[in-house]
Tab-separated table of C-alpha atoms in Angstrom:
chain	number	residue	atom	x	y	z
A	1	UNK	CA	-29.311	-10.823	6.127
A	2	UNK	CA	-27.763	-11.281	2.668
A	3	UNK	CA	-27.368	-14.679	1.050
A	4	UNK	CA	-24.143	-15.470	-0.748
A	5	UNK	CA	-24.019	-16.816	-4.252
A	6	UNK	CA	-21.821	-19.722	-3.245
A	7	UNK	CA	-22.817	-22.533	-5.627
A	8	UNK	CA	-22.082	-25.250	-3.070
A	9	UNK	CA	-24.113	-24.017	-0.148
A	10	UNK	CA	-26.156	-21.165	1.171
A	11	UNK	CA	-24.082	-19.071	3.545
A	12	UNK	CA	-25.740	-16.274	5.477
A	13	UNK	CA	-23.443	-13.285	5.452
A	14	UNK	CA	-24.052	-11.720	8.859
A	15	UNK	CA	-22.170	-10.395	11.874
A	16	UNK	CA	-22.702	-13.810	13.463
A	17	UNK	CA	-20.947	-15.353	10.473
A	18	UNK	CA	-17.960	-13.063	11.043
A	19	UNK	CA	-17.875	-14.070	14.701
A	20	UNK	CA	-17.898	-17.754	13.731
A	21	UNK	CA	-15.060	-17.140	11.285
A	22	UNK	CA	-13.047	-15.463	14.019
A	23	UNK	CA	-13.495	-18.429	16.346
A	24	UNK	CA	-12.071	-20.636	13.588
A	25	UNK	CA	-9.005	-18.552	12.682
A	26	UNK	CA	-8.138	-16.631	15.856
A	27	UNK	CA	-5.327	-18.995	16.815
A	28	UNK	CA	-3.925	-18.977	13.272
A	29	UNK	CA	-3.576	-15.219	12.673
A	30	UNK	CA	-1.962	-12.394	14.601
A	31	UNK	CA	-4.031	-10.085	16.774
A	32	UNK	CA	-2.545	-6.940	15.307
A	33	UNK	CA	-2.082	-3.782	17.397
A	34	UNK	CA	-4.386	-0.778	17.504
A	35	UNK	CA	-2.361	2.429	17.730
A	36	UNK	CA	-3.233	6.063	18.272
A	37	UNK	CA	-1.305	9.173	17.327
A	38	UNK	CA	-2.036	12.502	18.981
A	39	UNK	CA	-0.310	14.497	16.267
A	40	UNK	CA	-2.364	13.076	13.408
A	41	UNK	CA	-5.589	13.238	15.411
A	42	UNK	CA	-4.876	16.906	16.156
A	43	UNK	CA	-4.420	17.623	12.464
A	44	UNK	CA	-7.809	16.038	11.782
A	45	UNK	CA	-9.537	17.914	14.596
A	46	UNK	CA	-8.272	21.318	13.478
A	47	UNK	CA	-10.408	24.122	14.919
A	48	UNK	CA	-13.472	21.923	15.502
A	49	UNK	CA	-15.079	21.901	18.922
A	50	UNK	CA	-15.535	18.128	18.808
A	51	UNK	CA	-12.173	16.325	18.904
A	52	UNK	CA	-11.346	13.483	16.547
A	53	UNK	CA	-9.291	10.542	17.738
A	54	UNK	CA	-8.040	7.985	15.242
A	55	UNK	CA	-7.594	4.344	16.191
A	56	UNK	CA	-5.316	2.684	13.653
A	57	UNK	CA	-5.777	-1.065	13.105
A	58	UNK	CA	-2.305	-2.093	11.967
A	59	UNK	CA	-2.726	-5.064	9.661
A	60	UNK	CA	0.677	-4.165	8.229
A	61	UNK	CA	1.943	-6.242	11.192
A	62	UNK	CA	-0.144	-9.252	10.166
A	63	UNK	CA	1.288	-12.513	8.799
A	64	UNK	CA	2.216	-11.829	5.184
A	65	UNK	CA	2.143	-8.105	5.876
A	66	UNK	CA	-1.583	-7.596	5.249
A	67	UNK	CA	-5.111	-8.517	6.366
A	68	UNK	CA	-5.515	-11.047	3.570
A	69	UNK	CA	-4.359	-14.028	5.634
A	70	UNK	CA	-7.646	-13.846	7.550
A	71	UNK	CA	-9.804	-14.611	4.527
A	72	UNK	CA	-7.381	-17.098	2.996
A	73	UNK	CA	-7.019	-19.053	6.235
A	74	UNK	CA	-10.776	-19.078	6.778
A	75	UNK	CA	-11.445	-20.279	3.230
A	76	UNK	CA	-9.022	-23.200	3.603
A	77	UNK	CA	-10.292	-24.085	7.056
A	78	UNK	CA	-13.798	-24.436	5.611
A	79	UNK	CA	-12.693	-26.991	2.985
A	80	UNK	CA	-12.459	-30.744	3.484
A	81	UNK	CA	-9.023	-32.310	3.136
A	82	UNK	CA	-9.969	-34.106	-0.094
A	83	UNK	CA	-10.930	-30.759	-1.626
A	84	UNK	CA	-7.318	-29.655	-1.197
A	85	UNK	CA	-5.666	-32.699	-2.787
A	86	UNK	CA	-4.821	-30.866	-6.041
A	87	UNK	CA	-3.737	-27.679	-4.343
A	88	UNK	CA	-5.261	-24.212	-4.478
A	89	UNK	CA	-5.108	-21.400	-7.003
A	90	UNK	CA	-5.818	-17.693	-7.069
A	91	UNK	CA	-4.978	-14.442	-8.826
A	92	UNK	CA	-3.665	-11.453	-6.896
A	93	UNK	CA	-1.416	-8.417	-7.181
A	94	UNK	CA	0.392	-9.585	-4.099
A	95	UNK	CA	-1.248	-9.524	-0.683
A	96	UNK	CA	-3.780	-12.309	-1.275
A	97	UNK	CA	-1.056	-14.189	-3.147
A	98	UNK	CA	1.172	-14.136	-0.080
A	99	UNK	CA	-1.710	-14.959	2.219
A	100	UNK	CA	-2.807	-17.997	0.227
A	101	UNK	CA	0.782	-19.233	-0.069
A	102	UNK	CA	1.142	-19.018	3.728
A	103	UNK	CA	-2.211	-20.691	4.376
A	104	UNK	CA	-1.526	-23.440	1.829
A	105	UNK	CA	1.901	-24.117	3.315
A	106	UNK	CA	0.312	-24.463	6.750
A	107	UNK	CA	-2.071	-27.031	5.270
A	108	UNK	CA	0.691	-28.816	3.369
A	109	UNK	CA	-0.808	-28.191	-0.094
A	110	UNK	CA	0.461	-26.553	-3.272
A	111	UNK	CA	-0.470	-22.946	-4.088
A	112	UNK	CA	-0.669	-21.778	-7.722
A	113	UNK	CA	-0.565	-17.997	-7.902
A	114	UNK	CA	-1.344	-15.798	-10.922
A	115	UNK	CA	0.134	-12.336	-10.497
A	116	UNK	CA	-0.038	-9.292	-12.807
A	117	UNK	CA	3.318	-8.640	-14.419
A	118	UNK	CA	3.335	-5.140	-12.903
A	119	UNK	CA	3.038	-6.378	-9.310
A	120	UNK	CA	5.443	-4.899	-6.763
A	121	UNK	CA	8.750	-6.768	-6.776
A	122	UNK	CA	8.658	-7.169	-2.999
A	123	UNK	CA	5.266	-8.911	-3.207
A	124	UNK	CA	6.457	-11.251	-5.951
A	125	UNK	CA	9.564	-12.225	-3.980
A	126	UNK	CA	7.600	-12.669	-0.764
A	127	UNK	CA	5.029	-14.911	-2.471
A	128	UNK	CA	7.818	-17.069	-3.844
A	129	UNK	CA	9.477	-17.243	-0.421
A	130	UNK	CA	6.243	-18.593	1.076
A	131	UNK	CA	6.199	-21.399	-1.485
A	132	UNK	CA	3.792	-19.959	-4.064
A	133	UNK	CA	4.148	-21.182	-7.684
A	134	UNK	CA	3.792	-17.981	-9.714
A	135	UNK	CA	2.531	-17.446	-13.274
A	136	UNK	CA	2.354	-13.885	-14.604
A	137	UNK	CA	-0.583	-12.298	-16.428
A	138	UNK	CA	-1.697	-8.935	-17.773
A	139	UNK	CA	-2.823	-6.319	-15.244
A	140	UNK	CA	-6.582	-6.259	-15.825
A	141	UNK	CA	-9.110	-8.453	-14.018
A	142	UNK	CA	-10.172	-10.309	-17.213
A	143	UNK	CA	-6.528	-11.092	-18.031
A	144	UNK	CA	-5.871	-12.385	-14.520
A	145	UNK	CA	-9.015	-14.508	-14.547
A	146	UNK	CA	-8.258	-16.027	-17.985
A	147	UNK	CA	-4.790	-17.211	-16.926
A	148	UNK	CA	-6.138	-18.480	-13.610
A	149	UNK	CA	-8.873	-20.512	-15.277
A	150	UNK	CA	-6.405	-21.990	-17.775
A	151	UNK	CA	-4.158	-23.243	-14.967
A	152	UNK	CA	-7.103	-24.418	-12.881
A	153	UNK	CA	-8.328	-26.646	-15.722
A	154	UNK	CA	-4.875	-28.194	-16.104
A	155	UNK	CA	-4.280	-28.830	-12.411
A	156	UNK	CA	-7.786	-29.235	-10.932
A	157	UNK	CA	-6.609	-26.937	-8.151
A	158	UNK	CA	-9.256	-25.423	-5.896
A	159	UNK	CA	-9.977	-21.767	-6.720
A	160	UNK	CA	-9.695	-19.428	-3.738
A	161	UNK	CA	-10.799	-15.998	-5.032
A	162	UNK	CA	-9.034	-12.930	-3.638
A	163	UNK	CA	-12.208	-11.204	-2.492
A	164	UNK	CA	-15.424	-12.403	-4.133
A	165	UNK	CA	-16.319	-15.373	-1.933
A	166	UNK	CA	-18.352	-15.582	1.285
A	167	UNK	CA	-15.644	-17.349	3.285
A	168	UNK	CA	-13.141	-14.686	2.259
A	169	UNK	CA	-15.566	-11.901	3.196
A	170	UNK	CA	-16.325	-13.371	6.608
A	171	UNK	CA	-12.642	-13.894	7.348
A	172	UNK	CA	-11.738	-10.315	6.421
A	173	UNK	CA	-14.514	-8.963	8.631
A	174	UNK	CA	-12.621	-10.200	11.680
A	175	UNK	CA	-10.412	-7.104	11.301
A	176	UNK	CA	-13.239	-4.927	12.602
A	177	UNK	CA	-14.230	-7.373	15.343
A	178	UNK	CA	-10.726	-7.023	16.744
A	179	UNK	CA	-10.574	-3.268	16.232
A	180	UNK	CA	-13.842	-2.676	18.090
A	181	UNK	CA	-12.867	-4.987	20.940
A	182	UNK	CA	-9.358	-3.557	21.307
A	183	UNK	CA	-10.503	0.067	21.192
A	184	UNK	CA	-12.867	-0.625	24.079
A	185	UNK	CA	-10.536	-2.844	26.106
A	186	UNK	CA	-7.288	-0.911	25.616
A	187	UNK	CA	-8.516	2.680	25.376
A	188	UNK	CA	-11.949	2.632	27.004
A	189	UNK	CA	-13.679	4.009	23.923
A	190	UNK	CA	-16.401	2.854	21.556
A	191	UNK	CA	-15.887	3.530	17.874
A	192	UNK	CA	-18.229	5.991	16.209
A	193	UNK	CA	-17.144	5.096	12.684
A	194	UNK	CA	-14.555	3.207	10.669
A	195	UNK	CA	-12.953	3.991	7.316
A	196	UNK	CA	-11.955	0.968	5.223
A	197	UNK	CA	-10.146	0.848	1.862
A	198	UNK	CA	-12.017	-0.719	-1.044
A	199	UNK	CA	-10.683	-2.550	-4.072
A	200	UNK	CA	-12.412	-5.869	-4.633
A	201	UNK	CA	-14.461	-5.171	-1.535
A	202	UNK	CA	-13.855	-8.289	0.571
A	203	UNK	CA	-12.456	-6.315	3.506
A	204	UNK	CA	-15.082	-3.588	3.218
A	205	UNK	CA	-17.992	-6.013	2.919
A	206	UNK	CA	-16.702	-8.085	5.833
A	207	UNK	CA	-16.245	-5.033	8.042
A	208	UNK	CA	-19.711	-3.783	7.073
A	209	UNK	CA	-21.196	-7.087	8.216
A	210	UNK	CA	-19.180	-6.979	11.440
A	211	UNK	CA	-20.414	-3.458	12.175
A	212	UNK	CA	-24.073	-4.165	11.474
A	213	UNK	CA	-26.233	-3.622	14.556
A	214	UNK	CA	-23.380	-2.147	16.632
A	215	UNK	CA	-23.893	1.540	15.850
A	216	UNK	CA	-20.495	1.842	14.165
A	217	UNK	CA	-20.861	3.709	10.869
A	218	UNK	CA	-18.869	2.312	7.950
A	219	UNK	CA	-17.264	4.460	5.258
A	220	UNK	CA	-15.220	3.353	2.250
A	221	UNK	CA	-12.018	4.925	0.952
A	222	UNK	CA	-11.072	4.643	-2.714
A	223	UNK	CA	-8.521	6.181	-5.098
A	224	UNK	CA	-10.096	8.650	-7.510
A	225	UNK	CA	-8.210	6.854	-10.304
A	226	UNK	CA	-9.970	3.587	-9.400
A	227	UNK	CA	-13.407	4.824	-8.364
A	228	UNK	CA	-15.549	1.954	-9.635
A	229	UNK	CA	-17.131	1.420	-6.215
A	230	UNK	CA	-18.076	5.068	-5.871
A	231	UNK	CA	-19.539	5.170	-9.383
A	232	UNK	CA	-21.366	1.891	-8.845
A	233	UNK	CA	-23.004	3.126	-5.660
A	234	UNK	CA	-24.078	6.327	-7.416
A	235	UNK	CA	-25.640	4.510	-10.373
A	236	UNK	CA	-26.881	1.478	-8.482
A	237	UNK	CA	-25.014	-0.811	-10.882
A	238	UNK	CA	-21.749	-2.610	-10.189
A	239	UNK	CA	-18.907	-1.488	-12.449
A	240	UNK	CA	-17.302	-4.727	-13.726
A	241	UNK	CA	-14.062	-3.316	-15.141
A	242	UNK	CA	-11.255	-1.153	-13.809
A	243	UNK	CA	-8.311	0.100	-15.861
A	244	UNK	CA	-6.057	2.229	-13.716
A	245	UNK	CA	-2.482	3.064	-12.811
A	246	UNK	CA	-3.209	4.247	-9.276
A	247	UNK	CA	-0.279	3.994	-6.900
A	248	UNK	CA	-2.609	2.046	-4.602
A	249	UNK	CA	-1.958	-1.190	-6.483
A	250	UNK	CA	-3.980	-3.320	-4.061
A	251	UNK	CA	-7.126	-1.375	-4.999
A	252	UNK	CA	-6.941	-1.779	-8.774
A	253	UNK	CA	-9.651	-4.449	-8.947
A	254	UNK	CA	-13.408	-4.046	-9.468
A	255	UNK	CA	-15.772	-4.663	-6.567
A	256	UNK	CA	-16.866	-8.297	-6.423
A	257	UNK	CA	-20.319	-9.539	-7.374
A	258	UNK	CA	-21.065	-10.835	-3.872
A	259	UNK	CA	-19.510	-7.825	-2.171
A	260	UNK	CA	-21.363	-5.110	-4.058
A	261	UNK	CA	-24.871	-5.596	-2.585
A	262	UNK	CA	-23.410	-5.818	0.927
A	263	UNK	CA	-21.628	-2.513	0.371
A	264	UNK	CA	-24.804	-0.993	-1.092
A	265	UNK	CA	-26.804	-2.005	1.954
A	266	UNK	CA	-24.436	-1.378	4.853
A	267	UNK	CA	-21.789	1.192	3.821
A	268	UNK	CA	-22.791	4.786	4.415
A	269	UNK	CA	-20.637	6.489	1.807
A	270	UNK	CA	-17.682	5.912	-0.530
A	271	UNK	CA	-15.168	8.772	-0.585
A	272	UNK	CA	-12.330	9.172	-3.081
A	273	UNK	CA	-8.931	10.809	-2.855
A	274	UNK	CA	-6.233	11.852	-5.298
A	275	UNK	CA	-2.846	10.219	-5.789
A	276	UNK	CA	-1.234	13.209	-4.106
A	277	UNK	CA	-3.467	12.827	-1.050
A	278	UNK	CA	-2.666	9.117	-0.803
A	279	UNK	CA	1.078	9.691	-0.887
A	280	UNK	CA	0.839	12.584	1.572
A	281	UNK	CA	-0.998	10.321	4.031
A	282	UNK	CA	1.556	7.562	3.549
A	283	UNK	CA	4.354	10.047	4.238
A	284	UNK	CA	2.560	11.395	7.314
A	285	UNK	CA	2.287	7.893	8.787
A	286	UNK	CA	6.006	7.319	8.333
A	287	UNK	CA	6.929	10.735	9.756
A	288	UNK	CA	4.588	10.786	12.765
A	289	UNK	CA	3.991	7.102	13.574
A	290	UNK	CA	7.340	5.703	12.400
A	291	UNK	CA	5.718	2.751	10.642
A	292	UNK	CA	5.526	1.782	6.979
A	293	UNK	CA	2.195	1.242	5.227
A	294	UNK	CA	1.639	0.593	1.557
A	295	UNK	CA	-0.213	3.165	-0.576
A	296	UNK	CA	-3.478	1.172	-0.507
A	297	UNK	CA	-3.391	1.205	3.303
A	298	UNK	CA	-2.928	4.981	3.393
A	299	UNK	CA	-6.149	5.649	1.466
A	300	UNK	CA	-8.464	5.645	4.543
A	301	UNK	CA	-6.279	8.178	6.357
A	302	UNK	CA	-6.128	10.287	3.191
A	303	UNK	CA	-9.930	10.328	3.218
A	304	UNK	CA	-10.052	11.199	6.931
A	305	UNK	CA	-7.763	14.197	6.361
A	306	UNK	CA	-9.575	15.402	3.237
A	307	UNK	CA	-11.920	18.350	2.958
A	308	UNK	CA	-14.676	15.966	1.849
A	309	UNK	CA	-14.477	14.069	5.124
A	310	UNK	CA	-14.378	17.266	7.154
A	311	UNK	CA	-17.552	18.333	5.370
A	312	UNK	CA	-19.489	15.034	5.358
A	313	UNK	CA	-17.727	12.767	7.790
A	314	UNK	CA	-18.017	11.869	11.451
A	315	UNK	CA	-16.299	13.340	14.490
A	316	UNK	CA	-15.313	11.417	17.580
A	317	UNK	CA	-13.602	8.023	17.690
A	318	UNK	CA	-12.725	6.934	14.174
A	319	UNK	CA	-11.229	3.576	13.235
A	320	UNK	CA	-8.704	3.618	10.393
A	321	UNK	CA	-7.812	0.276	8.818
A	322	UNK	CA	-4.197	0.079	7.707
A	323	UNK	CA	-4.696	-2.873	5.382
A	324	UNK	CA	-1.042	-3.737	4.771
A	325	UNK	CA	2.581	-2.708	4.625
A	326	UNK	CA	3.992	-4.493	1.598
A	327	UNK	CA	5.887	-1.882	-0.384
A	328	UNK	CA	9.147	-2.026	-2.335
A	329	UNK	CA	11.745	-0.443	-0.066
A	330	UNK	CA	13.852	0.570	-3.057
A	331	UNK	CA	10.900	2.590	-4.382
A	332	UNK	CA	9.704	4.113	-1.151
A	333	UNK	CA	11.963	7.172	-1.389
A	334	UNK	CA	10.568	8.023	-4.823
A	335	UNK	CA	7.003	7.445	-3.638
A	336	UNK	CA	7.413	9.738	-0.666
A	337	UNK	CA	9.184	12.629	-2.362
A	338	UNK	CA	7.330	15.846	-1.771
A	339	UNK	CA	6.047	17.434	-5.008
């Protein structure tokens, strides 16, 4: 059991906490599909005697196009109505921005959103369409946080962090609760492992809590150009800053303070992949599965198809979390061009 650092209360971050979060938000989020693909699983199996079957949790079909609505909705559901009187505020490159705008609209409150100026155009437009009031900032975490705090002081809006908060973590962990349940109910299989992308670490930490005690092994997937989580695990010290231009824009943030010890304790390994591997995985999903995922969502599959995974990873039934599908359609052709 790991205690959060929530200044208002002590929240035990456990699998039971994830289950309680799911009971609270289940009717407010989509139960997204779990898909398989024989072609991609065959590529992963190769000449091995033990077959690999991938079970893809498609959060690209979620409200707002990504898993983030789970944490945002849970965070708002845990607040009293008077705590929402001045609205809510966050900083995000796009997916949490959209999620909070949707959740705030459902609650009838104002959402102030700080977005890096280099955010994907589609995510900016979507956030605006959901009613978010956007202010732009520089791309780094300190720049985002400075602008957010400035606006928060002016408005007294309630801060809803994108990943470094216990209610966010518990909400995001519901992704794995669903994936495990659906894999068993729809396919008759128990997961052996799951690969989850890591940026700020809310999704990874939540899934690690959800997996604890179930026998499902949890692995993290990270761009090599934004490998702060991998380096932090190696050194035993959280890396507080990330400066990167990785195509996986949703993973450009450092792992959160609350998330890091959860990841240290419950995640088996963090594996990194190149930009070329990320884009190749994204292209493979479009070609073989006929669905669109954003670069950040393709990182777990890139790991699963890498030589490093084939050497150190797990065979059998592997969960792959497609975290979202928010990508600029006018840029997708350039992204997916073969080198």
